Amino acid sequence: MLSFEVPEGYRFDFEEYLFNTERHRLTQAKDGWKSFYWLDKKRKLVKASFHVHVDGNVARSPYRATFGGVDFSSNMSQKHLTVFIQSVEKFLMDINIQTFQIIMSPQHHNNSSFSKHFQALVDNGFGNLKSDLTAVIKINSNSFESRISNSARLNLKKSKNLIFSRHDKEQYTEIYDVIKESRKERGYEISMTKSQLIKLAEQIASKTHFFGVYKNDVLVGGAVCFEVSNRVLYAFYVGHLKSFETLNPTGYLYSQVYKFCQENNFELLDLGTSAENGKTKFSLLEFKQSIGAEPSLKLTFSKKKLDD
């Protein structure tokens, strides 16, 4: 049954991804959100949730985040998932939404959910607007070194004198500055200002991790990671200063974040997309594959209201 709120006494039968939680949604936009839930009244369970941001005649999920889409229980039927999306679409079209856009979570985050979500969107007439390749490392008991290519293993030896550190709140600005500088050196912009990132990190502090790599006392590289679920750690920003390229700071950084994932029972390390100007950047994808990552699809679907 479709609902616009969670009734008292109901519990969620699934975990919402970080970007779909209320605390993160409100960092994307303070208002404009519409939420939908699919309820199992007999068991008092929320079987699915879907949050969209409405701006004029456009509805988006997410609004300003990496991905959105429907979160749902592993035992929700394909029929109910399809009807849920259909019901949400009908409500939005009735309030004169003209365009409905959804960015799905990457395939490897949950292959079964991805397949069900994909088919439910297709069955409701959504079209694939865009496709990106993310790269994910599956975490297991094997060492990082045993999983990477021979060339990556040789490069990792160059970083033997580097020191890895997990940063606390007072050091967040240092990490941001070194990542911003690393992007500037390579001709790229950074998507968030320092104040935006620090504010986000404070609002979702328990899900945010800042890591740094040092050569002696000099910070030469850093990473900002988010726990997007209890299974997945997402490397949001990663970078190192160009003058320390020969020491392979990024390779070393990933090796240590991999160990962090092992110690904290994560199942996947998501390295993000490998794209530039809307197309796959092959050199970046190949680097990620050389350190043990597998390609994973991230799809954007869209549907426009037909003229009456």
Coordinates of C-alpha atoms in Angstrom, one line a residue:
M1 CA 0.0 0.0 0.0
L2 CA 1.3 3.5 -0.9
S3 CA 1.8 6.0 1.9
F4 CA 3.3 9.5 2.1
E5 CA 4.5 8.9 5.7
V6 CA 5.6 6.2 8.0
P7 CA 2.8 5.3 10.4
E8 CA 3.6 5.1 14.1
G9 CA 4.7 1.6 15.1
Y10 CA 6.1 0.6 11.6
R11 CA 9.7 -0.4 11.1
F12 CA 11.9 -0.5 8.0
D13 CA 12.5 -3.9 6.5
F14 CA 15.7 -2.6 4.8
E15 CA 18.5 -0.1 5.1
E16 CA 18.2 3.2 3.2
Y17 CA 21.4 4.3 1.4
L18 CA 23.0 7.3 3.0
F19 CA 22.1 9.6 0.2
N20 CA 18.4 8.8 0.6
T21 CA 18.3 9.3 4.4
E22 CA 16.6 12.4 5.7
R23 CA 19.8 13.9 7.2
H24 CA 21.6 13.7 3.9
R25 CA 18.6 14.8 1.8
L26 CA 18.4 18.0 3.8
T27 CA 22.0 18.7 3.0
Q28 CA 21.1 18.6 -0.7
A29 CA 18.1 20.9 -0.3
K30 CA 16.2 22.2 2.7
D31 CA 12.8 21.8 1.1
G32 CA 11.1 20.5 -2.1
W33 CA 11.1 16.9 -1.1
K34 CA 8.3 14.4 -1.5
S35 CA 8.6 11.0 0.2
F36 CA 6.7 7.8 -0.7
Y37 CA 6.6 4.5 1.2
W38 CA 5.2 1.0 0.5
L39 CA 3.6 -0.5 3.5
D40 CA 2.9 -4.1 4.6
K41 CA 0.0 -3.3 7.0
K42 CA -0.4 -6.8 8.3
R43 CA 3.2 -6.9 9.6
K44 CA 3.6 -3.2 10.1
L45 CA 6.6 -3.0 7.9
V46 CA 7.9 -0.4 5.5
K47 CA 8.9 -2.4 2.4
A48 CA 10.2 0.4 0.2
S49 CA 11.0 4.1 0.3
F50 CA 11.5 6.6 -2.5
H51 CA 12.4 10.3 -2.0
V52 CA 12.3 12.8 -4.9
H53 CA 13.1 16.5 -5.1
V54 CA 10.6 18.6 -7.0
D55 CA 12.0 21.8 -8.7
G56 CA 9.4 23.4 -11.0
N57 CA 8.1 20.6 -13.2
V58 CA 11.1 18.3 -12.7
A59 CA 11.4 15.5 -10.1
R60 CA 14.8 14.1 -9.4
S61 CA 16.2 11.3 -7.2
P62 CA 18.7 12.4 -6.0
Y63 CA 18.9 16.2 -6.3
R64 CA 22.5 16.8 -5.5
A65 CA 24.1 13.5 -4.6
T66 CA 25.8 10.6 -6.1
F67 CA 22.8 8.4 -6.5
G68 CA 19.2 7.9 -5.3
G69 CA 16.4 5.7 -6.5
V70 CA 14.2 3.3 -4.6
D71 CA 15.4 1.5 -1.5
F72 CA 13.5 -1.7 -0.8
S73 CA 13.4 -5.0 1.1
S74 CA 15.1 -8.0 -0.4
N75 CA 11.9 -10.0 -0.2
M76 CA 9.7 -7.3 -1.8
S77 CA 8.0 -8.9 -4.9
Q78 CA 8.8 -7.6 -8.3
K79 CA 5.1 -6.9 -8.8
H80 CA 4.9 -4.7 -5.7
L81 CA 8.1 -2.8 -6.6
T82 CA 6.7 -2.1 -10.1
V83 CA 3.4 -1.0 -8.8
F84 CA 5.1 1.2 -6.2
I85 CA 7.1 3.1 -8.9
Q86 CA 3.9 3.3 -11.0
S87 CA 2.0 4.8 -8.1
V88 CA 4.7 7.4 -7.4
E89 CA 4.9 8.3 -11.1
K90 CA 1.1 8.8 -11.2
F91 CA 1.1 11.1 -8.2
L92 CA 3.9 13.2 -9.7
M93 CA 2.3 13.4 -13.1
D94 CA -1.0 14.5 -11.5
I95 CA 0.8 17.5 -10.0
N96 CA 2.1 18.3 -13.4
I97 CA 5.7 17.0 -13.2
Q98 CA 7.0 16.9 -16.8
T99 CA 10.3 15.1 -16.3
F100 CA 11.2 12.4 -13.8
Q101 CA 14.9 11.5 -13.4
I102 CA 16.4 8.7 -11.3
I103 CA 20.1 7.8 -10.8
M104 CA 20.3 4.2 -9.6
S105 CA 22.9 2.9 -7.1
P106 CA 25.8 1.0 -8.8
Q107 CA 25.1 -2.5 -9.8
H108 CA 27.7 -4.2 -7.6
H109 CA 26.2 -2.6 -4.4
N110 CA 23.5 -5.2 -4.7
N111 CA 23.2 -7.2 -7.9
S112 CA 19.8 -8.6 -7.1
S113 CA 18.3 -5.2 -6.1
F114 CA 19.9 -3.6 -9.2
S115 CA 18.2 -6.1 -11.5
K116 CA 14.8 -5.7 -9.9
H117 CA 15.0 -1.9 -9.8
F118 CA 16.2 -1.8 -13.4
Q119 CA 13.3 -4.0 -14.7
A120 CA 10.7 -2.1 -12.6
L121 CA 11.8 1.1 -14.2
V122 CA 11.8 -0.4 -17.7
D123 CA 8.3 -1.9 -17.2
N124 CA 7.1 1.5 -16.2
G125 CA 8.3 3.1 -19.4
F126 CA 11.5 4.7 -18.2
G127 CA 14.4 5.1 -20.6
N128 CA 18.1 4.8 -20.0
L129 CA 19.4 8.4 -20.2
K130 CA 23.0 7.9 -19.2
S131 CA 25.4 5.1 -18.3
D132 CA 28.6 5.3 -16.3
L133 CA 31.1 2.8 -15.2
T134 CA 32.0 2.9 -11.5
A135 CA 34.8 0.6 -10.1
V136 CA 34.4 -1.4 -6.9
I137 CA 36.8 -3.5 -4.9
K138 CA 35.2 -6.5 -3.2
I139 CA 36.6 -6.8 0.3
N140 CA 37.7 -10.2 1.6
S141 CA 40.4 -11.7 3.9
N142 CA 43.1 -11.6 1.2
S143 CA 45.7 -8.9 1.4
F144 CA 45.5 -5.9 -0.9
E145 CA 48.9 -6.8 -2.3
S146 CA 47.8 -10.3 -3.4
R147 CA 44.9 -8.9 -5.4
I148 CA 46.6 -6.2 -7.5
S149 CA 48.5 -6.4 -10.8
N150 CA 52.2 -7.0 -10.9
S151 CA 52.9 -3.4 -12.0
A152 CA 50.7 -2.0 -9.2
R153 CA 52.6 -4.2 -6.8
L154 CA 55.9 -2.8 -8.0
N155 CA 54.5 0.8 -7.7
L156 CA 53.3 0.1 -4.2
K157 CA 56.9 -0.6 -3.1
K158 CA 57.7 3.1 -4.0
S159 CA 55.5 4.2 -1.1
K160 CA 57.2 2.3 1.7
N161 CA 58.3 5.5 3.4
L162 CA 54.8 7.1 3.4
I163 CA 52.7 7.2 6.6
F164 CA 48.9 6.7 6.6
S165 CA 46.7 8.5 9.1
R166 CA 43.0 8.7 9.9
H167 CA 42.1 12.4 10.5
D168 CA 40.0 14.0 13.2
K169 CA 37.7 17.0 12.8
E170 CA 40.4 19.6 13.3
Q171 CA 42.4 18.3 10.3
Y172 CA 39.6 18.1 7.8
T173 CA 40.6 21.4 6.1
E174 CA 44.1 20.0 5.4
I175 CA 42.7 17.1 3.6
Y176 CA 40.4 19.3 1.6
D177 CA 43.2 21.6 0.6
V178 CA 45.5 18.9 -0.6
I179 CA 42.8 17.3 -2.7
K180 CA 41.7 20.6 -4.2
E181 CA 45.3 21.4 -5.0
S182 CA 45.8 18.0 -6.6
R183 CA 42.8 18.6 -8.9
K184 CA 43.9 22.1 -9.7
E185 CA 47.4 20.8 -10.8
R186 CA 45.6 18.5 -13.2
G187 CA 43.2 21.0 -14.6
Y188 CA 40.1 19.8 -12.7
E189 CA 37.6 21.6 -10.5
I190 CA 36.4 20.3 -7.2
S191 CA 32.6 19.9 -6.8
M192 CA 32.2 21.2 -3.3
T193 CA 33.6 24.2 -1.5
K194 CA 35.5 23.7 1.7
S195 CA 32.7 25.0 3.8
Q196 CA 30.1 22.8 2.1
L197 CA 32.2 19.7 2.6
I198 CA 32.9 20.4 6.3
K199 CA 29.3 21.2 6.9
L200 CA 28.2 17.9 5.3
A201 CA 30.9 16.0 7.3
E202 CA 29.6 17.5 10.5
Q203 CA 26.0 16.6 9.7
I204 CA 26.8 13.0 8.9
A205 CA 29.9 12.7 11.1
S206 CA 29.3 9.0 12.0
K207 CA 29.3 8.1 8.3
T208 CA 32.3 10.3 7.2
H209 CA 36.0 9.4 7.2
F210 CA 39.0 11.6 6.3
F211 CA 42.3 9.9 5.6
G212 CA 45.8 11.3 4.9
V213 CA 49.2 10.2 3.6
Y214 CA 52.4 11.8 4.8
K215 CA 55.9 12.0 3.6
N216 CA 57.8 12.9 6.8
D217 CA 55.6 15.7 8.2
V218 CA 54.2 16.8 4.8
L219 CA 50.6 15.9 3.8
V220 CA 51.0 14.6 0.2
G221 CA 47.6 13.0 -0.4
G222 CA 44.2 12.4 1.1
A223 CA 40.7 10.8 0.8
V224 CA 37.2 11.6 1.9
C225 CA 35.0 8.5 2.3
F226 CA 31.4 8.0 3.2
E227 CA 29.6 5.0 4.5
V228 CA 26.8 4.8 2.1
S229 CA 25.5 1.6 3.7
N230 CA 26.6 -0.9 6.3
R231 CA 28.2 -2.9 3.4
V232 CA 29.7 -0.1 1.2
L233 CA 32.4 2.5 1.8
Y234 CA 32.5 5.1 -1.0
A235 CA 35.7 7.0 -1.8
F236 CA 34.2 10.4 -2.6
Y237 CA 37.4 12.4 -3.0
V238 CA 40.9 11.0 -3.5
G239 CA 44.0 12.9 -4.6
H240 CA 47.7 13.5 -4.2
L241 CA 50.1 16.4 -4.9
K242 CA 51.8 16.0 -8.3
S243 CA 55.3 16.7 -6.9
F244 CA 55.1 13.4 -5.0
E245 CA 53.8 11.3 -7.9
T246 CA 56.8 9.0 -7.9
L247 CA 56.0 7.8 -4.4
N248 CA 52.6 6.5 -5.5
P249 CA 50.5 8.1 -2.7
T250 CA 47.1 7.2 -4.2
G251 CA 48.0 3.5 -4.6
Y252 CA 49.3 3.5 -1.0
L253 CA 46.2 5.3 0.2
Y254 CA 43.8 2.8 -1.4
S255 CA 45.8 -0.1 0.1
Q256 CA 45.3 1.4 3.6
V257 CA 41.6 2.2 3.0
Y258 CA 41.2 -1.4 1.9
K259 CA 42.6 -2.5 5.3
F260 CA 40.2 -0.1 7.0
C261 CA 37.4 -1.8 5.2
Q262 CA 38.6 -5.2 6.3
E263 CA 38.8 -4.1 9.9
N264 CA 35.3 -2.5 9.9
N265 CA 33.5 -5.3 8.0
F266 CA 32.7 -3.5 4.8
E267 CA 32.1 -5.7 1.8
L268 CA 32.8 -3.2 -1.0
L269 CA 35.0 -0.2 -1.5
D270 CA 33.4 2.0 -4.2
L271 CA 36.0 4.0 -6.1
G272 CA 33.5 6.0 -8.0
T273 CA 33.0 6.6 -11.7
S274 CA 35.8 6.8 -14.3
A275 CA 34.5 9.5 -16.6
E276 CA 35.6 12.8 -18.1
N277 CA 33.3 15.1 -20.1
G278 CA 30.6 12.4 -20.1
K279 CA 32.7 9.6 -21.5
T280 CA 34.8 6.8 -19.9
K281 CA 38.3 7.9 -19.1
F282 CA 40.1 4.6 -19.9
S283 CA 43.4 5.4 -18.1
L284 CA 41.5 6.0 -14.8
L285 CA 39.4 2.9 -15.2
E286 CA 42.5 0.8 -16.0
F287 CA 44.3 2.2 -12.9
K288 CA 41.4 1.2 -10.7
Q289 CA 41.3 -2.3 -12.3
S290 CA 45.0 -2.6 -11.7
I291 CA 44.4 -2.3 -7.9
G292 CA 41.8 -5.0 -7.9
A293 CA 38.6 -3.1 -8.8
E294 CA 35.8 -4.5 -11.0
P295 CA 33.7 -2.3 -13.4
S296 CA 30.1 -1.7 -12.2
L297 CA 27.3 0.0 -14.1
K298 CA 25.6 3.1 -12.7
L299 CA 22.5 4.1 -14.7
T300 CA 20.4 7.2 -15.0
F301 CA 16.8 6.7 -16.1
S302 CA 14.4 9.4 -17.2
K303 CA 10.7 9.7 -18.3
K304 CA 8.8 12.6 -19.7
K305 CA 5.1 13.2 -19.4
L306 CA 3.4 12.7 -22.7
D307 CA 1.2 15.5 -24.0
D308 CA -2.5 14.8 -23.4

